[in-house]
Short mmCIF file of C-alpha atoms in Angstrom, two decimals:
data_model
loop_
_atom_site.label_atom_id
_atom_site.label_comp_id
_atom_site.label_asym_id
_atom_site.label_seq_id
_atom_site.Cartn_x
_atom_site.Cartn_y
_atom_site.Cartn_z
CA MET A 1 -43.75 15.26 -42.59
CA LEU A 2 -40.09 14.47 -41.80
CA PRO A 3 -38.68 16.78 -44.52
CA GLU A 4 -40.78 19.65 -43.13
CA VAL A 5 -39.57 18.92 -39.59
CA ALA A 6 -35.97 18.83 -40.84
CA ALA A 7 -36.41 22.21 -42.56
CA VAL A 8 -37.80 23.78 -39.37
CA LEU A 9 -34.98 22.35 -37.26
CA GLY A 10 -32.43 23.56 -39.81
CA ALA A 11 -33.82 27.10 -39.69
CA ALA A 12 -33.88 27.02 -35.87
CA THR A 13 -30.26 25.85 -35.84
CA GLU A 14 -29.17 28.76 -38.04
CA LEU A 15 -30.87 31.22 -35.68
CA LEU A 16 -29.29 29.62 -32.62
CA VAL A 17 -25.78 29.53 -34.12
CA ALA A 18 -26.05 33.17 -35.20
CA HIS A 19 -27.16 34.14 -31.67
CA ILE A 20 -24.24 32.26 -30.07
CA GLU A 21 -21.71 33.81 -32.44
CA ARG A 22 -23.11 37.31 -31.94
CA THR A 23 -23.63 37.15 -28.17
CA TYR A 24 -20.68 35.09 -26.96
CA GLY A 25 -18.09 35.52 -29.70
CA VAL A 26 -17.86 31.78 -30.31
CA LEU A 27 -15.91 30.80 -33.42
CA VAL A 28 -18.00 28.34 -35.46
CA ARG A 29 -16.09 26.53 -38.19
CA ARG A 30 -18.51 24.91 -40.60
CA ALA A 31 -17.91 22.02 -42.99
CA SER A 32 -14.78 21.06 -41.06
CA ARG A 33 -13.89 17.47 -40.20
CA VAL A 34 -12.05 16.29 -37.09
CA GLU A 35 -9.77 13.54 -38.42
CA SER A 36 -7.80 12.74 -35.27
CA VAL A 37 -8.04 13.36 -31.54
CA ILE A 38 -4.68 13.01 -29.79
CA ARG A 39 -4.40 12.93 -26.03
CA ARG A 40 -1.20 14.49 -24.72
CA GLY A 41 -1.08 14.49 -20.94
CA GLU A 42 -3.78 16.85 -19.65
CA HIS A 43 -4.82 18.28 -23.02
CA PHE A 44 -5.95 17.19 -26.48
CA ASP A 45 -4.78 18.09 -29.98
CA LEU A 46 -7.38 17.93 -32.73
CA ARG A 47 -6.30 17.51 -36.34
CA VAL A 48 -8.94 19.20 -38.46
CA ARG A 49 -9.55 19.31 -42.21
CA ALA A 50 -10.95 22.63 -43.44
CA PRO A 51 -13.49 22.99 -46.30
CA ASP A 52 -10.68 23.87 -48.73
CA GLY A 53 -8.79 20.66 -47.88
CA SER A 54 -6.11 22.29 -45.76
CA ARG A 55 -5.34 20.89 -42.31
CA TYR A 56 -4.66 22.54 -38.98
CA GLU A 57 -4.47 21.61 -35.29
CA VAL A 58 -6.42 22.88 -32.30
CA ARG A 59 -5.22 22.39 -28.71
CA THR A 60 -7.84 22.20 -25.98
CA ALA A 61 -8.31 21.06 -22.40
CA SER A 62 -11.58 19.23 -23.13
CA VAL A 63 -13.37 17.84 -26.17
CA VAL A 64 -17.16 17.50 -26.42
CA MET A 65 -18.23 15.52 -29.48
CA ASN A 66 -21.66 14.62 -30.83
CA ILE A 67 -20.31 11.71 -32.81
CA GLY A 68 -23.31 10.20 -34.55
CA GLY A 69 -23.57 6.54 -35.48
CA THR A 70 -23.90 4.01 -38.28
CA GLN A 71 -25.92 0.84 -38.86
CA THR A 72 -24.32 -2.07 -40.71
CA PRO A 73 -25.14 -5.74 -41.39
CA HIS A 74 -22.06 -6.56 -39.32
CA LEU A 75 -23.67 -4.96 -36.26
CA LEU A 76 -26.84 -7.01 -36.76
CA ARG A 77 -24.93 -10.26 -37.26
CA ASP A 78 -22.97 -9.68 -34.04
CA ALA A 79 -26.12 -8.87 -32.07
CA LEU A 80 -27.90 -11.99 -33.30
CA ARG A 81 -24.83 -14.11 -32.57
CA GLU A 82 -24.89 -12.88 -28.96
CA MET A 83 -28.49 -14.13 -28.79
CA LYS A 84 -27.34 -17.52 -30.19
CA LEU A 85 -29.04 -16.79 -33.49
CA VAL A 86 -27.76 -16.86 -37.06
CA ALA A 87 -28.52 -13.97 -39.41
CA PRO A 88 -29.58 -14.51 -43.04
CA GLN A 89 -26.65 -15.08 -45.37
CA GLU A 90 -27.93 -12.59 -47.95
CA ASP A 91 -27.16 -8.96 -47.11
CA GLU A 92 -30.09 -7.81 -49.27
CA ARG A 93 -32.48 -9.42 -46.77
CA MET A 94 -31.10 -7.26 -43.95
CA LEU A 95 -32.18 -3.62 -43.73
CA THR A 96 -31.63 -0.81 -41.25
CA SER A 97 -34.26 1.16 -39.39
CA ASP A 98 -32.82 4.33 -40.94
CA ARG A 99 -33.58 3.07 -44.43
CA VAL A 100 -37.08 1.82 -43.59
CA LEU A 101 -38.04 5.09 -41.92
CA SER A 102 -36.57 7.42 -44.54
CA GLU A 103 -37.20 5.68 -47.87
CA PRO A 104 -40.05 7.11 -50.00
CA VAL A 105 -43.22 5.03 -50.03
CA ALA A 106 -42.94 3.97 -53.67
CA ALA A 107 -39.34 2.81 -53.27
CA LEU A 108 -40.12 1.05 -49.99
CA ARG A 109 -43.03 -0.88 -51.52
CA ALA A 110 -41.06 -1.78 -54.63
CA HIS A 111 -38.15 -3.13 -52.59
CA PHE A 112 -40.26 -5.19 -50.21
CA SER A 113 -42.52 -6.46 -52.99
CA GLN A 114 -39.44 -8.17 -54.40
CA LEU A 115 -38.41 -9.54 -51.01
CA MET A 116 -41.91 -10.82 -50.15
CA ARG A 117 -42.43 -12.97 -53.23
CA ASP A 118 -42.10 -16.18 -51.19
CA SER A 119 -42.90 -14.98 -47.66
CA GLN A 120 -45.31 -12.41 -46.25
CA SER A 121 -43.59 -12.08 -42.88
CA LEU A 122 -40.79 -9.81 -41.67
CA VAL A 123 -38.60 -9.82 -38.57
CA VAL A 124 -37.74 -6.68 -36.60
CA VAL A 125 -34.85 -7.03 -34.15
CA GLY A 126 -34.91 -4.68 -31.15
CA GLY A 127 -37.30 -3.19 -28.63
CA SER A 128 -36.44 0.51 -28.77
CA HIS A 129 -38.57 3.46 -29.90
CA SER A 130 -37.22 3.05 -33.42
CA ALA A 131 -38.39 -0.58 -33.48
CA PHE A 132 -41.99 0.50 -32.91
CA SER A 133 -41.69 3.31 -35.45
CA VAL A 134 -40.50 0.67 -37.92
CA LEU A 135 -43.42 -1.62 -37.02
CA GLU A 136 -45.87 1.15 -37.86
CA ARG A 137 -44.15 2.14 -41.10
CA LEU A 138 -43.96 -1.43 -42.34
CA ALA A 139 -47.57 -2.25 -41.44
CA VAL A 140 -49.07 0.96 -42.83
CA GLU A 141 -47.12 0.99 -46.09
CA LEU A 142 -46.74 -2.72 -46.85
CA GLU A 143 -50.12 -4.19 -45.90
CA ALA A 144 -51.30 -3.25 -49.39
CA VAL A 145 -48.52 -5.31 -51.00
CA GLY A 146 -49.11 -8.46 -48.97
CA LEU A 147 -47.47 -8.09 -45.55
CA LYS A 148 -49.30 -10.34 -43.07
CA GLU A 149 -47.10 -10.65 -39.99
CA ILE A 150 -44.14 -9.05 -38.25
CA VAL A 151 -42.14 -10.90 -35.60
CA LEU A 152 -40.44 -8.65 -33.03
CA LEU A 153 -37.31 -10.22 -31.54
CA HIS A 154 -36.16 -8.43 -28.39
CA ARG A 155 -33.72 -9.08 -25.54
CA SER A 156 -35.22 -6.91 -22.79
CA PRO A 157 -38.90 -6.84 -21.78
CA ILE A 158 -41.01 -4.26 -23.63
CA LYS A 159 -42.08 -1.60 -21.16
CA LEU A 160 -44.26 1.51 -21.25
CA PHE A 161 -43.51 4.90 -19.71
CA PHE A 162 -45.91 6.59 -17.28
CA GLU A 163 -45.51 9.89 -15.46
CA THR A 164 -46.88 8.53 -12.17
CA ARG A 165 -47.84 5.32 -10.41
CA GLU A 166 -51.46 6.45 -10.52
CA ALA A 167 -51.41 6.88 -14.30
CA ALA A 168 -50.00 3.39 -14.75
CA GLN A 169 -52.54 1.88 -12.39
CA GLN A 170 -55.44 3.66 -14.10
CA ALA A 171 -54.27 2.22 -17.42
CA GLY A 172 -54.17 -1.26 -15.90
CA TYR A 173 -50.41 -1.44 -16.45
CA VAL A 174 -48.56 -3.84 -14.15
CA PHE A 175 -45.16 -2.64 -12.92
CA ASP A 176 -42.65 -3.65 -10.28
CA GLU A 177 -42.34 -1.14 -7.45
CA GLU A 178 -38.71 -2.02 -6.80
CA SER A 179 -37.30 -2.26 -10.32
CA ASP A 180 -39.55 -0.10 -12.57
CA VAL A 181 -39.98 3.11 -10.54
CA CYS A 182 -37.40 5.93 -10.68
CA PRO A 183 -36.57 6.81 -7.04
CA VAL A 184 -35.87 10.45 -7.93
CA SER A 185 -38.86 11.35 -10.15
CA GLY A 186 -41.37 8.62 -9.33
CA ARG A 187 -41.85 7.96 -13.06
CA ILE A 188 -42.52 4.43 -14.28
CA ASN A 189 -39.89 3.02 -16.67
CA ARG A 190 -38.38 6.49 -16.99
CA SER A 191 -35.37 5.45 -19.06
CA GLY A 192 -36.49 2.25 -20.77
CA GLY A 193 -40.21 2.81 -21.33
CA LEU A 194 -41.87 3.63 -24.65
CA ARG A 195 -43.18 7.20 -24.98
CA TYR A 196 -45.26 9.29 -27.37
CA ARG A 197 -46.22 7.51 -30.62
CA ALA A 198 -44.12 4.46 -29.71
CA PHE A 199 -46.22 4.20 -26.53
CA GLU A 200 -49.40 3.99 -28.63
CA ILE A 201 -47.94 1.44 -31.04
CA GLY A 202 -46.46 -0.60 -28.19
CA GLY A 203 -49.75 -0.58 -26.31
CA GLY A 204 -51.58 -1.92 -29.37
CA VAL A 205 -48.96 -4.59 -29.96
CA LEU A 206 -48.95 -5.77 -26.35
CA THR A 207 -52.73 -5.83 -25.89
CA GLU A 208 -54.11 -6.61 -29.35
CA GLY A 209 -51.21 -8.24 -31.18
CA VAL A 210 -51.55 -5.90 -34.17
CA VAL A 211 -50.22 -2.54 -35.30
CA PRO A 212 -53.04 -0.06 -34.53
CA GLY A 213 -54.98 0.96 -37.63
CA THR A 214 -53.91 -2.10 -39.63
CA ARG A 215 -54.59 -5.83 -39.78
CA VAL A 216 -50.90 -6.72 -39.73
CA LYS A 217 -50.23 -9.11 -36.86
CA VAL A 218 -47.26 -8.61 -34.56
CA ARG A 219 -45.77 -11.43 -32.52
CA THR A 220 -43.35 -10.45 -29.77
CA LEU A 221 -40.65 -13.02 -29.12
CA PRO A 222 -38.27 -12.42 -26.18
CA VAL A 223 -34.90 -14.10 -26.72
CA GLY A 224 -32.75 -12.46 -24.05
CA GLY A 225 -33.19 -15.18 -21.44
CA GLY A 226 -31.46 -17.94 -23.37
CA ASP A 227 -34.53 -20.20 -23.46
CA ALA A 228 -33.81 -22.96 -25.98
CA VAL A 229 -37.41 -23.16 -27.23
CA ALA A 230 -37.61 -19.39 -27.80
CA ILE A 231 -34.26 -19.38 -29.59
CA ALA A 232 -35.32 -22.22 -31.87
CA ASP A 233 -38.59 -20.41 -32.61
CA ALA A 234 -36.70 -17.18 -33.37
CA GLN A 235 -34.27 -18.97 -35.67
CA GLY A 236 -37.17 -20.46 -37.58
CA CYS A 237 -38.66 -16.99 -38.03
CA LEU A 238 -35.33 -15.62 -39.28
CA ASN A 239 -34.98 -18.47 -41.76
CA ALA A 240 -38.53 -18.15 -43.12
CA CYS A 241 -39.00 -14.37 -43.22
CA ALA A 242 -38.66 -12.15 -46.26
CA GLY A 243 -36.39 -9.65 -44.52
CA VAL A 244 -34.83 -8.61 -41.21
CA ILE A 245 -34.80 -5.00 -40.00
CA GLN A 246 -32.27 -4.00 -37.35
CA CYS A 247 -33.38 -1.62 -34.61
CA ILE A 248 -30.63 -2.38 -32.11
CA GLY A 249 -28.84 0.93 -31.98
CA TYR A 250 -25.76 2.25 -33.74
CA GLN A 251 -22.01 1.89 -33.84
CA PRO A 252 -20.25 5.17 -33.03
CA SER A 253 -18.70 7.14 -35.90
CA LEU A 254 -15.41 8.07 -34.29
CA PRO A 255 -12.39 9.93 -35.63
CA GLU A 256 -8.98 8.38 -35.12
CA LEU A 257 -8.09 8.35 -31.41
CA LEU A 258 -4.42 8.38 -30.42
CA ARG A 259 -2.37 8.63 -27.26
CA ASP A 260 0.77 10.77 -27.64
CA ASP A 261 0.48 10.74 -31.45
CA LYS A 262 1.43 7.07 -31.84
CA GLU A 263 -0.63 4.65 -29.75
CA PRO A 264 -4.13 3.96 -31.13
CA VAL A 265 -6.89 4.07 -28.53
CA ALA A 266 -9.79 1.62 -28.79
CA LEU A 267 -12.92 2.31 -26.75
CA ARG A 268 -14.77 -0.31 -24.76
CA GLU A 269 -18.35 -1.05 -25.79
CA ILE A 270 -21.17 -2.43 -23.64
CA GLN A 271 -24.90 -2.98 -24.14
CA GLY A 272 -26.38 0.10 -25.76
CA GLY A 273 -23.17 1.88 -26.78
CA LEU A 274 -19.80 2.95 -25.45
CA ASP A 275 -18.81 2.34 -21.84
CA SER A 276 -19.02 5.98 -20.81
CA ASP A 277 -19.83 7.55 -17.45
CA ALA A 278 -22.56 10.06 -16.61
CA ALA A 279 -20.47 12.86 -18.15
CA GLY A 280 -19.92 10.97 -21.41
CA CYS A 281 -16.25 10.14 -20.73
CA PRO A 282 -15.49 6.75 -22.32
CA CYS A 283 -13.23 3.93 -21.17
CA ASP A 284 -10.53 2.42 -23.35
CA THR A 285 -10.38 -1.34 -23.74
CA ASP A 286 -7.95 -1.52 -20.80
CA GLY A 287 -10.54 0.06 -18.52
CA ARG A 288 -8.90 3.50 -18.28
CA ARG A 289 -11.35 6.40 -18.20
CA ILE A 290 -10.45 9.16 -20.69
CA GLU A 291 -11.16 12.29 -18.68
CA GLY A 292 -11.78 15.42 -20.73
CA LEU A 293 -13.24 13.56 -23.73
CA HIS A 294 -17.04 13.77 -23.63
CA LEU A 295 -19.01 11.80 -26.24
CA PHE A 296 -22.72 12.17 -26.99
CA GLY A 297 -25.07 10.97 -29.67
CA LEU A 298 -26.08 7.74 -31.39
CA GLY A 299 -23.71 4.90 -30.61
CA SER A 300 -22.46 6.56 -27.45
CA GLY A 301 -25.01 7.55 -24.82
CA LEU A 302 -24.47 8.23 -21.13
CA ALA A 303 -24.40 6.08 -18.04
CA VAL A 304 -27.21 6.57 -15.57
CA ASP A 305 -26.50 9.41 -13.13
CA PRO A 306 -27.87 8.54 -9.65
CA LYS A 307 -28.58 12.24 -9.04
CA ILE A 308 -30.86 12.32 -12.10
CA GLY A 309 -32.36 8.93 -11.41
CA SER A 310 -33.55 5.94 -13.40
CA GLU A 311 -35.34 2.66 -12.80
CA ALA A 312 -33.22 -0.21 -11.45
CA SER A 313 -34.27 -2.50 -14.31
CA PHE A 314 -32.69 -0.23 -16.94
CA HIS A 315 -29.19 -1.31 -18.03
CA GLY A 316 -28.74 0.61 -21.27
CA ARG A 317 -27.44 4.05 -22.21
CA ILE A 318 -29.21 7.40 -21.82
CA TYR A 319 -30.18 8.94 -25.18
CA GLY A 320 -33.36 10.79 -24.28
CA ILE A 321 -33.64 14.31 -25.69
CA TRP A 322 -35.51 15.56 -22.62
CA GLN A 323 -32.71 14.49 -20.30
CA PHE A 324 -30.04 16.02 -22.53
CA HIS A 325 -31.88 19.34 -22.53
CA HIS A 326 -32.34 19.33 -18.77
CA ASP A 327 -30.25 17.18 -16.44
CA ALA A 328 -27.99 14.85 -18.38
CA SER A 329 -25.68 17.54 -19.77
CA ARG A 330 -24.86 19.02 -16.37
CA PRO A 331 -22.11 16.55 -15.31
CA ALA A 332 -20.24 17.11 -18.57
CA LEU A 333 -20.61 20.88 -18.35
CA GLU A 334 -19.37 20.95 -14.76
CA ARG A 335 -16.29 18.87 -15.62
CA VAL A 336 -15.46 20.99 -18.68
CA LEU A 337 -15.69 24.21 -16.65
CA THR A 338 -13.67 22.76 -13.77
CA LYS A 339 -10.92 21.62 -16.10
CA ALA A 340 -10.90 24.95 -17.94
CA ALA A 341 -10.55 26.80 -14.63
CA TRP A 342 -7.70 24.49 -13.61
CA HIS A 343 -5.85 25.09 -16.88
CA GLU A 344 -6.38 28.84 -16.56
CA GLN A 345 -5.00 28.80 -13.02
CA LEU A 346 -2.04 26.68 -14.14
CA ALA A 347 -1.26 29.07 -17.00
CA HIS A 348 -1.47 32.03 -14.61
CA SER A 349 0.91 30.33 -12.16
CA GLN A 350 3.39 29.54 -14.92
CA THR A 351 3.29 33.12 -16.19
CA LEU A 352 3.81 34.45 -12.67
CA HIS A 353 6.70 32.03 -12.14
CA ARG A 354 8.41 33.16 -15.36
CA TYR A 355 7.90 36.79 -14.36
CA ARG A 356 9.57 36.21 -11.00
CA LEU A 357 12.45 34.36 -12.63
CA GLY A 358 12.93 37.27 -15.01
CA ARG A 359 13.03 39.80 -12.19
CA GLY A 360 15.53 37.63 -10.31
CA ARG A 361 18.02 37.82 -13.19
CA ARG A 362 18.14 41.60 -13.13
#
């Protein structure tokens, strides 16, 4: 199914790009790589590598980057350490959600059959949508090769999304009026709740303790509160399991960031991604907001915008596709247009000033 979806999205992208080029005259440079982003005062210089290997620079007032992200054992080890847990020593026992969700069935079963020779349990770390997609994939594909139990380690409570209070109440779902309801939309767990297929899997896990459609048991184990008993239990699961799958997000894939072509810029990270505002502008590690640099995508995310709304209990980053397509992109767009207008006005004023100076010399 996923390859077919990718093909459809690829074809749709080609149509959209062709429309943008034809209608708006936008220059699209494919297969190019931004190697460095250099902030110089009120503008940015981008060092770009072209498909033929040549390099050139682009000067711009604002930069909007969909940066993507990576998953590494180092990220998992750090996350577990923050929860006072120790990861397995063997890297081969640690896998990413990307690999579990994309690997062909035969390869997935062959790999886990080797891992599960001495243990028929796995540990999934995280409580996001990808964690529940991983639960389903593991249970459906590995039950036949001996998988009996999956332990889900998570920091934040697992919550479900509902469009209205009435829908949640009809489903018998208990929510907190103060902390779980978005004051703008009235939705329940708007930012942090499970939706779509993850909603169905999460519902089965929370109510029945199994992945729906399988006999694979799932035990949820919250470890975010620092409870010593829960932490000891979680460490025992990590030690005894056949493998650990990380579903705790991504580290951003950033180009080199410099200030005035010499000073490296490191970005501050918080729970869920980079410490960026509602327009995607990140902070450096000294707490300075980098205006004009707007970062989106895995490993980045946006801060909650009060005008868009979110539940008070949500403390992560905004990644939701729906919000990007509707409300979440507006703050970035408004800032980019405002800055472009300011630069245009400044350039006009400088041109007019030079013109007047020239006339004065006559």
